[in-house]
Short mmCIF file of N, CA and C in Angstrom, two decimals:
data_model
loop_
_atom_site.label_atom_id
_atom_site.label_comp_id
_atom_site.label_asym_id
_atom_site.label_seq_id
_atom_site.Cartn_x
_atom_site.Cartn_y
_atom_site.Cartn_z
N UNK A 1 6.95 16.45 8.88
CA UNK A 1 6.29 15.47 9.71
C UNK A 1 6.28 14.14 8.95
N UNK A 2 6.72 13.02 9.51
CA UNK A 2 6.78 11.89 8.94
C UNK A 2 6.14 10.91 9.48
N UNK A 3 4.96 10.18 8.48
CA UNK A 3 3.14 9.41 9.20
C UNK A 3 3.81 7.80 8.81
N UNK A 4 3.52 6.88 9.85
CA UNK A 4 3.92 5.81 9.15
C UNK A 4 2.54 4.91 9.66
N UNK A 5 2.13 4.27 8.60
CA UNK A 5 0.56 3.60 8.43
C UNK A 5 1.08 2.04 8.47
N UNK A 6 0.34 1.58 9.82
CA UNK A 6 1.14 0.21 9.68
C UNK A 6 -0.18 -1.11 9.96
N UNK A 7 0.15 -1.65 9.13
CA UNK A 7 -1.16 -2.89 8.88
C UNK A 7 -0.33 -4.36 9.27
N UNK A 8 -0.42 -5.93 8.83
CA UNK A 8 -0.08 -6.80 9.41
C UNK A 8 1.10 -6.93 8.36
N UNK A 9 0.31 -7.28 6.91
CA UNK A 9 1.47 -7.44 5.68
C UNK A 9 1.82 -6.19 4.98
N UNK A 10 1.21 -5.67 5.09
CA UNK A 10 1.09 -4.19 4.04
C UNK A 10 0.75 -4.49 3.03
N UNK A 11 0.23 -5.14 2.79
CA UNK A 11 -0.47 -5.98 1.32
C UNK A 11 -2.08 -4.79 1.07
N UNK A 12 -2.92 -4.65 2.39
CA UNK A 12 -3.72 -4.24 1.44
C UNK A 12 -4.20 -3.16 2.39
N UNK A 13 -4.28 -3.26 3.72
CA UNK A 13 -4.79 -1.93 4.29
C UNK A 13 -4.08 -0.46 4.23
N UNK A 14 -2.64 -1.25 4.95
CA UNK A 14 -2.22 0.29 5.55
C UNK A 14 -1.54 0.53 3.70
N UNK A 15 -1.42 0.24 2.57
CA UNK A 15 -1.06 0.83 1.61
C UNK A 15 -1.91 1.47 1.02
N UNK A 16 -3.41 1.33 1.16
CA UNK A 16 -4.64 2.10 0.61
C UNK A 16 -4.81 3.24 1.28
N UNK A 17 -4.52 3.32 3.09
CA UNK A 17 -4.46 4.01 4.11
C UNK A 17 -3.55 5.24 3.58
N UNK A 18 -2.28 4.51 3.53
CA UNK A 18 -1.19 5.32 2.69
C UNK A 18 -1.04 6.30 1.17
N UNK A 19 -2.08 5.50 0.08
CA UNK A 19 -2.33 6.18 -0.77
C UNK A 19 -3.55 7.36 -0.63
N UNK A 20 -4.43 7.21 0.14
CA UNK A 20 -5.42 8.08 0.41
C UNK A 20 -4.79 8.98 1.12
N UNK A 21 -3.81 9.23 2.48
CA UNK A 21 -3.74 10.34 3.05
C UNK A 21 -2.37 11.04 2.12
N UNK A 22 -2.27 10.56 0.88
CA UNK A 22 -1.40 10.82 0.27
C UNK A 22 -2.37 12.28 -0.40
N UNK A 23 -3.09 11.81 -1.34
CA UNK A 23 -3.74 12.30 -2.26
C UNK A 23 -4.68 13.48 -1.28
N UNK A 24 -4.90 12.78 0.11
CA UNK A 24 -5.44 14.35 0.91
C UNK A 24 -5.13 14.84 1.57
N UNK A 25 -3.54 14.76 1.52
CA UNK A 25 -2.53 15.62 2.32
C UNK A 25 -2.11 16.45 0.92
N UNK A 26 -2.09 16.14 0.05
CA UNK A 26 -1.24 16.51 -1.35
C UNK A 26 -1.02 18.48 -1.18
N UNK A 27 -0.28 19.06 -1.56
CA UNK A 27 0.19 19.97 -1.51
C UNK A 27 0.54 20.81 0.10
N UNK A 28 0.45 19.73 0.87
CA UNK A 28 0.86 19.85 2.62
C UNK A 28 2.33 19.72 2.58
N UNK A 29 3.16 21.13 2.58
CA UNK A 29 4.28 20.75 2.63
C UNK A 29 4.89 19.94 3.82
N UNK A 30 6.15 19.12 3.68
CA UNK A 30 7.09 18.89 4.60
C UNK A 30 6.17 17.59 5.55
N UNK A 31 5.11 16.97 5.39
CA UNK A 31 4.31 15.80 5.63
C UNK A 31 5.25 14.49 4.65
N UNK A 32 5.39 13.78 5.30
CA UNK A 32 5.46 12.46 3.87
C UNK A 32 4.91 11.62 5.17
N UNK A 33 4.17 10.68 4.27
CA UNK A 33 3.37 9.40 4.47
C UNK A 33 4.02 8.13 3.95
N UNK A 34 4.44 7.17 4.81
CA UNK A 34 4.37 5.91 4.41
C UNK A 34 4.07 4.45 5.02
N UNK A 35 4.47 3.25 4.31
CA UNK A 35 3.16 2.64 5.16
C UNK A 35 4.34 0.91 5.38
N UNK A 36 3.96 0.34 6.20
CA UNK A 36 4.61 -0.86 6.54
C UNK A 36 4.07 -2.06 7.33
N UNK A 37 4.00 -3.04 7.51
CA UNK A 37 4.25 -4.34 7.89
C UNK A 37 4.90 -4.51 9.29
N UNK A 38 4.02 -5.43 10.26
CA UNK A 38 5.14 -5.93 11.03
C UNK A 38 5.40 -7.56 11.05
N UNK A 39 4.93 -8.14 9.78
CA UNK A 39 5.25 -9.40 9.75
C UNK A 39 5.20 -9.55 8.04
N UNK A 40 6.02 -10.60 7.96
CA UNK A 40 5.94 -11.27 6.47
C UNK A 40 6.90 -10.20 5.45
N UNK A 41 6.38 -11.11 4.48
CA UNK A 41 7.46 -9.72 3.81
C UNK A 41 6.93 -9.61 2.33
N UNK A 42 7.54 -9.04 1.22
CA UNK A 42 6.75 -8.61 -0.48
C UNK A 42 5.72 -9.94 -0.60
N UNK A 43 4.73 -9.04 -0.48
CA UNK A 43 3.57 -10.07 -0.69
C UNK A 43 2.49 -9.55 -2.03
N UNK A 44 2.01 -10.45 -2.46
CA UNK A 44 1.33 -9.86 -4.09
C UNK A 44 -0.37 -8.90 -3.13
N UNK A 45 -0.70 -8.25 -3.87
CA UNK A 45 -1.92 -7.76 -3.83
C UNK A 45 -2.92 -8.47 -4.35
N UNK A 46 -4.02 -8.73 -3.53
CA UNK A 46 -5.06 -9.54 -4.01
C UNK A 46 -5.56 -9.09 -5.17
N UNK A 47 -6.14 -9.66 -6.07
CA UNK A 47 -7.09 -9.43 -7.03
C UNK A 47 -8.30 -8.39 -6.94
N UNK A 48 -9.22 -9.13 -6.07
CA UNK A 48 -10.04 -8.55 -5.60
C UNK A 48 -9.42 -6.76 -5.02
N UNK A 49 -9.09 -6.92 -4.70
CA UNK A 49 -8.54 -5.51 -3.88
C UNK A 49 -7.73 -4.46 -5.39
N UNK A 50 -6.98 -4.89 -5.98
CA UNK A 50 -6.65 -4.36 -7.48
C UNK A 50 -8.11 -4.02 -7.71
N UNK A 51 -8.83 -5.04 -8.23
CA UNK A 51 -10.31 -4.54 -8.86
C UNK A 51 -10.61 -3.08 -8.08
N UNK A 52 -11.29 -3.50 -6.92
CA UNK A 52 -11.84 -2.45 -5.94
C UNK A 52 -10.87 -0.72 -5.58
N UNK A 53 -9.55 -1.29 -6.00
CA UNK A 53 -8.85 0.41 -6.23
C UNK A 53 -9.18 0.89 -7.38
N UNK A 54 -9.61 0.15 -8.60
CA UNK A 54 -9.67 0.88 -9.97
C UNK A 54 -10.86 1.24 -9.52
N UNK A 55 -12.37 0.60 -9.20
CA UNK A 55 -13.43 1.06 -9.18
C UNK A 55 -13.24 2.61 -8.06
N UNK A 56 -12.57 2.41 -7.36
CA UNK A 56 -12.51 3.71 -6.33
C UNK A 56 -11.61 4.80 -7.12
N UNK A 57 -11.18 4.39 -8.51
CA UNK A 57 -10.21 5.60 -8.71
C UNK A 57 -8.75 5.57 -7.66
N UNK A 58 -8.53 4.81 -7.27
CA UNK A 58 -7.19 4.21 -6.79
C UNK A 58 -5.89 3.85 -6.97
N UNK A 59 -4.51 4.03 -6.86
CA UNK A 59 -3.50 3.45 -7.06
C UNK A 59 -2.58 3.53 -5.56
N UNK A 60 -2.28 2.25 -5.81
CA UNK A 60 -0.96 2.33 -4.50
C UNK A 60 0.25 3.24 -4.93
N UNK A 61 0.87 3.80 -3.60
CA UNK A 61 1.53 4.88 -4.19
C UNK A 61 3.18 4.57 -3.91
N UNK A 62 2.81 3.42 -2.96
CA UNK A 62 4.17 2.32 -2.58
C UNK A 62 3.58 1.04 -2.78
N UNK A 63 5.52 0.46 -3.13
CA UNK A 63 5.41 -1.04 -3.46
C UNK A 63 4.60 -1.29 -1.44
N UNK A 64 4.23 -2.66 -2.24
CA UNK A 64 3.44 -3.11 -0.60
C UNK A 64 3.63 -4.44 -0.52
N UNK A 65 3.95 -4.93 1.13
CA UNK A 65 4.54 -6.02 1.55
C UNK A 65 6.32 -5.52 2.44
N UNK A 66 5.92 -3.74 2.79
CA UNK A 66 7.98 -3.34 2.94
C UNK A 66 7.29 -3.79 5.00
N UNK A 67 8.32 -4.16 5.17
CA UNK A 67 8.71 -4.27 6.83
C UNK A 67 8.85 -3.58 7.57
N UNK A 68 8.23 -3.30 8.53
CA UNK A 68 8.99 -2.32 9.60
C UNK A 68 9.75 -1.90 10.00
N UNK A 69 11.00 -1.56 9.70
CA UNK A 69 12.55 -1.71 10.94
C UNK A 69 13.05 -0.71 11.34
N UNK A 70 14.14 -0.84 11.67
CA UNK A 70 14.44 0.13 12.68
C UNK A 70 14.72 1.66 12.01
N UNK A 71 15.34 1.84 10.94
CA UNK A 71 14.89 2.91 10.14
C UNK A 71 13.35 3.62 10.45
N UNK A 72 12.73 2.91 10.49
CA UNK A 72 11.14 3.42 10.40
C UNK A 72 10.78 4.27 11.76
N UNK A 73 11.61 3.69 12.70
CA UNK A 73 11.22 4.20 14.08
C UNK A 73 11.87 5.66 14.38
N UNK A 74 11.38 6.66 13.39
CA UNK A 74 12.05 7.87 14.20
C UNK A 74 10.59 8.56 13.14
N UNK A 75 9.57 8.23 12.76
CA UNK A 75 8.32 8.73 12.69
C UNK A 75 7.57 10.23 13.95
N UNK A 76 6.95 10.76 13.35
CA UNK A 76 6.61 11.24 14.46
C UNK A 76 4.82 11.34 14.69
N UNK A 77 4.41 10.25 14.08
CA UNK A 77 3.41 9.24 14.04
C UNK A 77 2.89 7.99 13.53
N UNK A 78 2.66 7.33 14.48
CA UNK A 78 2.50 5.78 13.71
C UNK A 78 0.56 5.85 13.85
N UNK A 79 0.10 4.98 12.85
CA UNK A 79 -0.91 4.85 12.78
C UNK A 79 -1.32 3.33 12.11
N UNK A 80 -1.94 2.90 13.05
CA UNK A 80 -2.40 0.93 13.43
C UNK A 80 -3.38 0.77 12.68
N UNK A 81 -3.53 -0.12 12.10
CA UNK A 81 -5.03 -0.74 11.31
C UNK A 81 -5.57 -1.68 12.68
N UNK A 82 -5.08 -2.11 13.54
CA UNK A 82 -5.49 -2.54 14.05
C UNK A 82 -4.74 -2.67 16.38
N UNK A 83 -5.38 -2.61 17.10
CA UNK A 83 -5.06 -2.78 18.29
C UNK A 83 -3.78 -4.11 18.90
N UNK A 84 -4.29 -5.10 18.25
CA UNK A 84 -3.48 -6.31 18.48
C UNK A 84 -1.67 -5.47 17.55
N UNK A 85 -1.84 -5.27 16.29
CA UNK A 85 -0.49 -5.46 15.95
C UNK A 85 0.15 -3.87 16.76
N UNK A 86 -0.48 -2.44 16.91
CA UNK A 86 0.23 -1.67 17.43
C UNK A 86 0.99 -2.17 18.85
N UNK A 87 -0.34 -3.52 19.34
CA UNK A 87 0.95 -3.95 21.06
C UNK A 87 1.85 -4.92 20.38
N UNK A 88 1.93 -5.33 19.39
CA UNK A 88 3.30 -6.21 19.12
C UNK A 88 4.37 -4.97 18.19
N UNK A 89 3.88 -4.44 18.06
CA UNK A 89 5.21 -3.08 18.00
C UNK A 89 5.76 -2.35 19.03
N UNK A 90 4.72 -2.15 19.73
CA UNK A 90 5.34 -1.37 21.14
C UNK A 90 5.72 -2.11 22.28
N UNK A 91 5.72 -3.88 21.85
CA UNK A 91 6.09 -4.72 22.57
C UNK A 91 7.91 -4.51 21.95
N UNK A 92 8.17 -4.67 20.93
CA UNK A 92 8.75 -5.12 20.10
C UNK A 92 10.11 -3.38 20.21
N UNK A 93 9.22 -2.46 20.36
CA UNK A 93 10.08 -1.09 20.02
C UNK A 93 9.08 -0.60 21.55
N UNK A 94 9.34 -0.01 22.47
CA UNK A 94 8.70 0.53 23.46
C UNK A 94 8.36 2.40 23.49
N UNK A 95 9.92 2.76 22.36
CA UNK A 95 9.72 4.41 22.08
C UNK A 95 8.68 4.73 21.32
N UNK A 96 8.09 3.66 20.47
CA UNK A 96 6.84 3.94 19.45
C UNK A 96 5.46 4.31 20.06
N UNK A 97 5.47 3.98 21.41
CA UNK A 97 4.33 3.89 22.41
C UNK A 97 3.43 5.24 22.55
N UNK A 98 4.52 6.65 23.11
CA UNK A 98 3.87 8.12 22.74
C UNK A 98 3.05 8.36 21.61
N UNK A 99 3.72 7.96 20.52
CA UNK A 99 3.22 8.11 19.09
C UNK A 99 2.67 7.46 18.20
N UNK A 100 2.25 6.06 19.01
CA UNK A 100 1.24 4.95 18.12
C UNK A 100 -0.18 5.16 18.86
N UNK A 101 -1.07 5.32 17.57
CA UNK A 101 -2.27 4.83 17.98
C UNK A 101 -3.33 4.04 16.78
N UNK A 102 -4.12 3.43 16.89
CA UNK A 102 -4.76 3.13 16.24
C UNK A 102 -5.45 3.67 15.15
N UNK A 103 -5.51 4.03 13.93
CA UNK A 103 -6.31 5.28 13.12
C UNK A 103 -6.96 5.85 13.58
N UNK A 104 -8.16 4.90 14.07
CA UNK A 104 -9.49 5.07 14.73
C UNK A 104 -9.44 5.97 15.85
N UNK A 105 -8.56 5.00 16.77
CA UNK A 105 -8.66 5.95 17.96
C UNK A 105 -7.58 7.55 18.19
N UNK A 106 -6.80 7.67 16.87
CA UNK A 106 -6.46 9.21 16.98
C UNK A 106 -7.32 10.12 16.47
N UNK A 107 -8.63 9.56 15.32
CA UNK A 107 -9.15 10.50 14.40
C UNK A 107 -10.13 11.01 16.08
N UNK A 108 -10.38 9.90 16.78
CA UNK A 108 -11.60 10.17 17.83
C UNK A 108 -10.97 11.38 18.72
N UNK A 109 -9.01 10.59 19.37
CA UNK A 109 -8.76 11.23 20.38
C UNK A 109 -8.76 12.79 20.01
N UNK A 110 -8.46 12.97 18.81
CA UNK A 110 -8.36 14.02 18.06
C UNK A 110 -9.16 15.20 18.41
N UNK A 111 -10.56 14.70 18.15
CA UNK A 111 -11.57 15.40 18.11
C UNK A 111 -11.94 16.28 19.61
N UNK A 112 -11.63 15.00 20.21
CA UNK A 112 -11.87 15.14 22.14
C UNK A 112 -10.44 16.18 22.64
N UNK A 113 -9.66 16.30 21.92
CA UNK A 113 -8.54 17.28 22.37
C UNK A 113 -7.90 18.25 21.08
N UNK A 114 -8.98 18.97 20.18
CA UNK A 114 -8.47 19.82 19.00
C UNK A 114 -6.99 20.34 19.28
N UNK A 115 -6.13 20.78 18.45
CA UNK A 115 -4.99 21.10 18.49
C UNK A 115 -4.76 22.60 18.24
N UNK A 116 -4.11 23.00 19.01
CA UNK A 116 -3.82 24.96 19.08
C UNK A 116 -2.58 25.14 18.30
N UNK A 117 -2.64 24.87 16.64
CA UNK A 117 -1.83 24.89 15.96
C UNK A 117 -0.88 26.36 15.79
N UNK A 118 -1.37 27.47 16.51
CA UNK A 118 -0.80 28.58 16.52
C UNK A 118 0.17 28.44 17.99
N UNK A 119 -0.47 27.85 19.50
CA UNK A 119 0.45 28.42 20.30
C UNK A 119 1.15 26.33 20.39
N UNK A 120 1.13 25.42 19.71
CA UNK A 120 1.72 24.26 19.87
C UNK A 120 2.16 23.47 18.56
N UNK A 121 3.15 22.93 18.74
CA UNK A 121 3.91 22.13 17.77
C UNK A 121 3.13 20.98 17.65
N UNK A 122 3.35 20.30 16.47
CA UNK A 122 2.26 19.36 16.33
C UNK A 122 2.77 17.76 17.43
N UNK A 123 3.83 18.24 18.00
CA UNK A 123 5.00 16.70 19.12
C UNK A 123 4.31 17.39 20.00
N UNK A 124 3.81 18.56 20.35
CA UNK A 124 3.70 19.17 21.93
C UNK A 124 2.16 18.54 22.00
N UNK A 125 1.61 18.72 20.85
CA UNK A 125 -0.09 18.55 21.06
C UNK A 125 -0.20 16.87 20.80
N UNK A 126 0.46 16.46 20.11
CA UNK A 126 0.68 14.84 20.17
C UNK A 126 0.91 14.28 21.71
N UNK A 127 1.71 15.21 22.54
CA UNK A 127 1.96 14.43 23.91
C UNK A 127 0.96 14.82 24.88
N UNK A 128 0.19 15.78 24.44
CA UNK A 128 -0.97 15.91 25.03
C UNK A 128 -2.20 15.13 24.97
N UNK A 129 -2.53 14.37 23.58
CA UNK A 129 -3.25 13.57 23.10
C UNK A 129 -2.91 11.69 23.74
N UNK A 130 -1.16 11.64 23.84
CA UNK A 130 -0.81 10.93 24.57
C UNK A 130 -1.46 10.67 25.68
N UNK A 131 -1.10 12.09 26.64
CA UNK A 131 -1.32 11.55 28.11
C UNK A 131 -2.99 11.68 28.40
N UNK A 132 -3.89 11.60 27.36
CA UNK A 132 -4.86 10.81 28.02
C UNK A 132 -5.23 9.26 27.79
N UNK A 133 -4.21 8.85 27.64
CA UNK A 133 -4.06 7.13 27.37
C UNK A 133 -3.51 6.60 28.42
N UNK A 134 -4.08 5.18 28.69
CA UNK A 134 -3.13 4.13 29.61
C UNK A 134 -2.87 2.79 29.01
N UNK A 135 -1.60 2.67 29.44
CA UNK A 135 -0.78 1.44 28.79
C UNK A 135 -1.65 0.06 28.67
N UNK A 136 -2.28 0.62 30.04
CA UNK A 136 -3.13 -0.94 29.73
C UNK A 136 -4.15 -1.27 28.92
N UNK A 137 -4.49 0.18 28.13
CA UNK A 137 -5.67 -0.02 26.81
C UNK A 137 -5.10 -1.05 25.54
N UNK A 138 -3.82 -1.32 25.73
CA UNK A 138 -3.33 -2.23 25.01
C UNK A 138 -3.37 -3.63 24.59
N UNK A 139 -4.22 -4.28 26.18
CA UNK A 139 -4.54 -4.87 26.47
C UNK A 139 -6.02 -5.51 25.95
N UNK A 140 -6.10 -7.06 25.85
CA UNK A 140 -7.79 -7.46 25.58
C UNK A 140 -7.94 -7.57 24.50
N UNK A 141 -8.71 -7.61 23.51
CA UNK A 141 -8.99 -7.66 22.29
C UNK A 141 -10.38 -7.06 21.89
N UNK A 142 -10.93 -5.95 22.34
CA UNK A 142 -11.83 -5.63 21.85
C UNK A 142 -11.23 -4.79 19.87
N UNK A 143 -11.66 -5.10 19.43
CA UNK A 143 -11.66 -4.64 17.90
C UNK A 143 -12.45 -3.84 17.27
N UNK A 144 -12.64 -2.49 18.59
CA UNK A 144 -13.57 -1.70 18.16
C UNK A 144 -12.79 -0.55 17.27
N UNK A 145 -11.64 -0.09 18.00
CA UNK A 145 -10.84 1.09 16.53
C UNK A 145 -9.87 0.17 15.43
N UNK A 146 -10.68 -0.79 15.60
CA UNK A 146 -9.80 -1.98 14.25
C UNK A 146 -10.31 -1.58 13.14
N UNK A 147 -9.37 -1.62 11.78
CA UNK A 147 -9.95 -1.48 10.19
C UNK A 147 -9.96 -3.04 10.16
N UNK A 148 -11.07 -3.64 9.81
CA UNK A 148 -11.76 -5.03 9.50
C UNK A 148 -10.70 -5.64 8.26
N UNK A 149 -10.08 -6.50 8.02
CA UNK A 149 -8.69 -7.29 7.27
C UNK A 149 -8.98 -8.13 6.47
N UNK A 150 -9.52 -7.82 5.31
CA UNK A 150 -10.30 -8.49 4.33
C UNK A 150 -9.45 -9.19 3.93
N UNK A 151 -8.31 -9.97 4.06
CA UNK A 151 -7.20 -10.62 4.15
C UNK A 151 -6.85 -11.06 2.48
N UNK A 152 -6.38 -12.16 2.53
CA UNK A 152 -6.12 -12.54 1.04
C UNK A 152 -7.47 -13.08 0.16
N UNK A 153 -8.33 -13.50 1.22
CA UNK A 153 -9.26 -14.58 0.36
C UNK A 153 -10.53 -13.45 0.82
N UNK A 154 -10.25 -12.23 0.79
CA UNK A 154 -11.27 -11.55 0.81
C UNK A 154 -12.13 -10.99 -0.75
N UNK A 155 -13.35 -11.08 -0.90
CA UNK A 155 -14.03 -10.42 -1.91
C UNK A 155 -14.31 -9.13 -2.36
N UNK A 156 -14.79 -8.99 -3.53
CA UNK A 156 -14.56 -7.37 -3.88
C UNK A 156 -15.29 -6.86 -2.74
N UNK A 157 -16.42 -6.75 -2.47
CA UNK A 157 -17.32 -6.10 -1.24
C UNK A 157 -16.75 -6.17 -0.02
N UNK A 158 -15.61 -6.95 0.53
CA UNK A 158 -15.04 -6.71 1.76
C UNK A 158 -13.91 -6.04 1.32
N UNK A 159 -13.30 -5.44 0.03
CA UNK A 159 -12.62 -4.53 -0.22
C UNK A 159 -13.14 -3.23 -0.35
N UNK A 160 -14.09 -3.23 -1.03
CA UNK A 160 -14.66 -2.20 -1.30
C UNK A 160 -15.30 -1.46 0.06
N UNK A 161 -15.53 -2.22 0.80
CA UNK A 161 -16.02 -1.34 2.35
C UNK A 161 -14.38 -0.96 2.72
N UNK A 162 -13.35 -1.78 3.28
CA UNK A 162 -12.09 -1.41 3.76
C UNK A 162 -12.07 0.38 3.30
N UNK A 163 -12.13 -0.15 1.70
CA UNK A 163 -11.55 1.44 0.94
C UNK A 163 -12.63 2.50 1.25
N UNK A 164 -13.83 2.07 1.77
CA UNK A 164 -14.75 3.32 2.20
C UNK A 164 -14.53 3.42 3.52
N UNK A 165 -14.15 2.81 4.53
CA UNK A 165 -13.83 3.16 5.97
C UNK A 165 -12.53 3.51 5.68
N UNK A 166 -11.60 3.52 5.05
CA UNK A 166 -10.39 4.18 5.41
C UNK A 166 -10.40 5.62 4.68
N UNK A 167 -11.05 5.96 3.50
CA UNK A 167 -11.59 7.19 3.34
C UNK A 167 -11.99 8.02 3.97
N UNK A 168 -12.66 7.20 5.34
CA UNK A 168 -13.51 8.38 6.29
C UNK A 168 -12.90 8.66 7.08
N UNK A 169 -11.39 7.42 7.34
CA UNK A 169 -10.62 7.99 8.43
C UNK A 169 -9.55 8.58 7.79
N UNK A 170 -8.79 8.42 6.42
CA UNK A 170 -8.01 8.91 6.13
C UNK A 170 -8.33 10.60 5.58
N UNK A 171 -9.39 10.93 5.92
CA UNK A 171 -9.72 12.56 5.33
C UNK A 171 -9.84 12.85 6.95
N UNK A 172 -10.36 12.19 8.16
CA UNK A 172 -10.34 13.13 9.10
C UNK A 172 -9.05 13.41 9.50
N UNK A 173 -8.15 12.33 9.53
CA UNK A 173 -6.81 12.61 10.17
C UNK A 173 -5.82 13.36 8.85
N UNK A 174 -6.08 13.51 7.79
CA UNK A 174 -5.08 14.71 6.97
C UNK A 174 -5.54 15.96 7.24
N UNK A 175 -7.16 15.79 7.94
CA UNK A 175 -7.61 17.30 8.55
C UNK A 175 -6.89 17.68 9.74
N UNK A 176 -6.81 16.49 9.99
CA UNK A 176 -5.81 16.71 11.96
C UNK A 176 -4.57 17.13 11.20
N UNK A 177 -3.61 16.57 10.28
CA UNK A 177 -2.14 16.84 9.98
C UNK A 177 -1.94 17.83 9.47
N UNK A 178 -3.26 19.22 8.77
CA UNK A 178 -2.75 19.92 8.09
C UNK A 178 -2.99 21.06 8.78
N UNK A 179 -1.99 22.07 8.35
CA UNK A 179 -1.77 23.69 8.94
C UNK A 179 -0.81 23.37 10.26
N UNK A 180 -0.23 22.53 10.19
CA UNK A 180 0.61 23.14 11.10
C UNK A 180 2.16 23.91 11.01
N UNK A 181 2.54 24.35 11.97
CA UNK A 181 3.64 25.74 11.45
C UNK A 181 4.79 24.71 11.21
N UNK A 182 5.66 24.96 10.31
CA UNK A 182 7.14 24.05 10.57
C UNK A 182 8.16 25.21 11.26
N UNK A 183 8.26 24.47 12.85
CA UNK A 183 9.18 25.10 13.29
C UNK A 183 10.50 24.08 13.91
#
């Protein structure tokens, strides 16, 4: 199964996103995790945010600032830091649409539709989780399953929360990714 964690630069969310479901997927065979950008390109890591991975016991586990492209699109989950950039991907790529959702809103949809990892493949129970979505939730800007973008000129404390909300989502959803059969 191949997870792709996608933030604006990849500078600081979806690579923390990425190193965490790394470390709690770890001995999940046949999973790889990685994480990308849909704008800009090798960008440095803030300061602040370096600090706040050492205090968390942290390391990035990929270089960060890599791009999206077309390589990337044969995932068989994408996962958004935020609502706005997953519709400029699925504006941008339209097949990503089944299989993008927001962190937030898969750890939730998740919950609301558990997965029958004995009689379903983890694509069969994914398109099930799909079809209770509509295209037009894409729409608007509410920024409620958004991870908050402590951006470049962000401080240790708006890092240091990022890395505790993506903890809480990156342990529920390696709970969603693990045990399933490879068939």
């Amino acid at each position: 199964m191949r997870v792709g964690v996608i933030c604006f630069a990849n500078t600081c969310r979806s690579p923390v996103a990425e190193s965490l479901l790394v470390r709690f997927l770890a001995g999940e065979d046949g999973v790889e995790v990685f994480s990308r950008g849909v704008a800009g390109g090798p960008g440095s890591t803030p300061e602040a945010m370096l600090q706040a991975l050492t205090q968390n016991g942290l390391s990035l586990v990929s270089v960060s600032g890599e791009q999206l492209v077309s390589d990337d699109l044969h995932a068989d989950l994408y996962l958004f830091m935020e609502r706005s950039i997953l519709r400029e991907a699925v504006v941008r790529n339209p097949s990503m649409w089944p299989k993008s959702f927001t962190m937030r809103e898969f750890a939730r949809r998740a919950q609301l539709n558990p997965p029958e990892r004995d009689s379903e493949t983890f694509a069969e129970w994914l398109a099930v989780v799909h079809g209770t979505r509509r295209r037009e939730e894409l729409l608007g800007t509410d920024s409620e399953d958004d991870v908050r973008d402590p951006g470049l000129g962000g401080d240790l404390e708006a890092f240091n929360a990022m890395i505790s909300e993506l903890d809480l989502l990156s342990h529920k959803v390696a709970q969603i990714l693990t045990g399933w059969p490879s068939r």
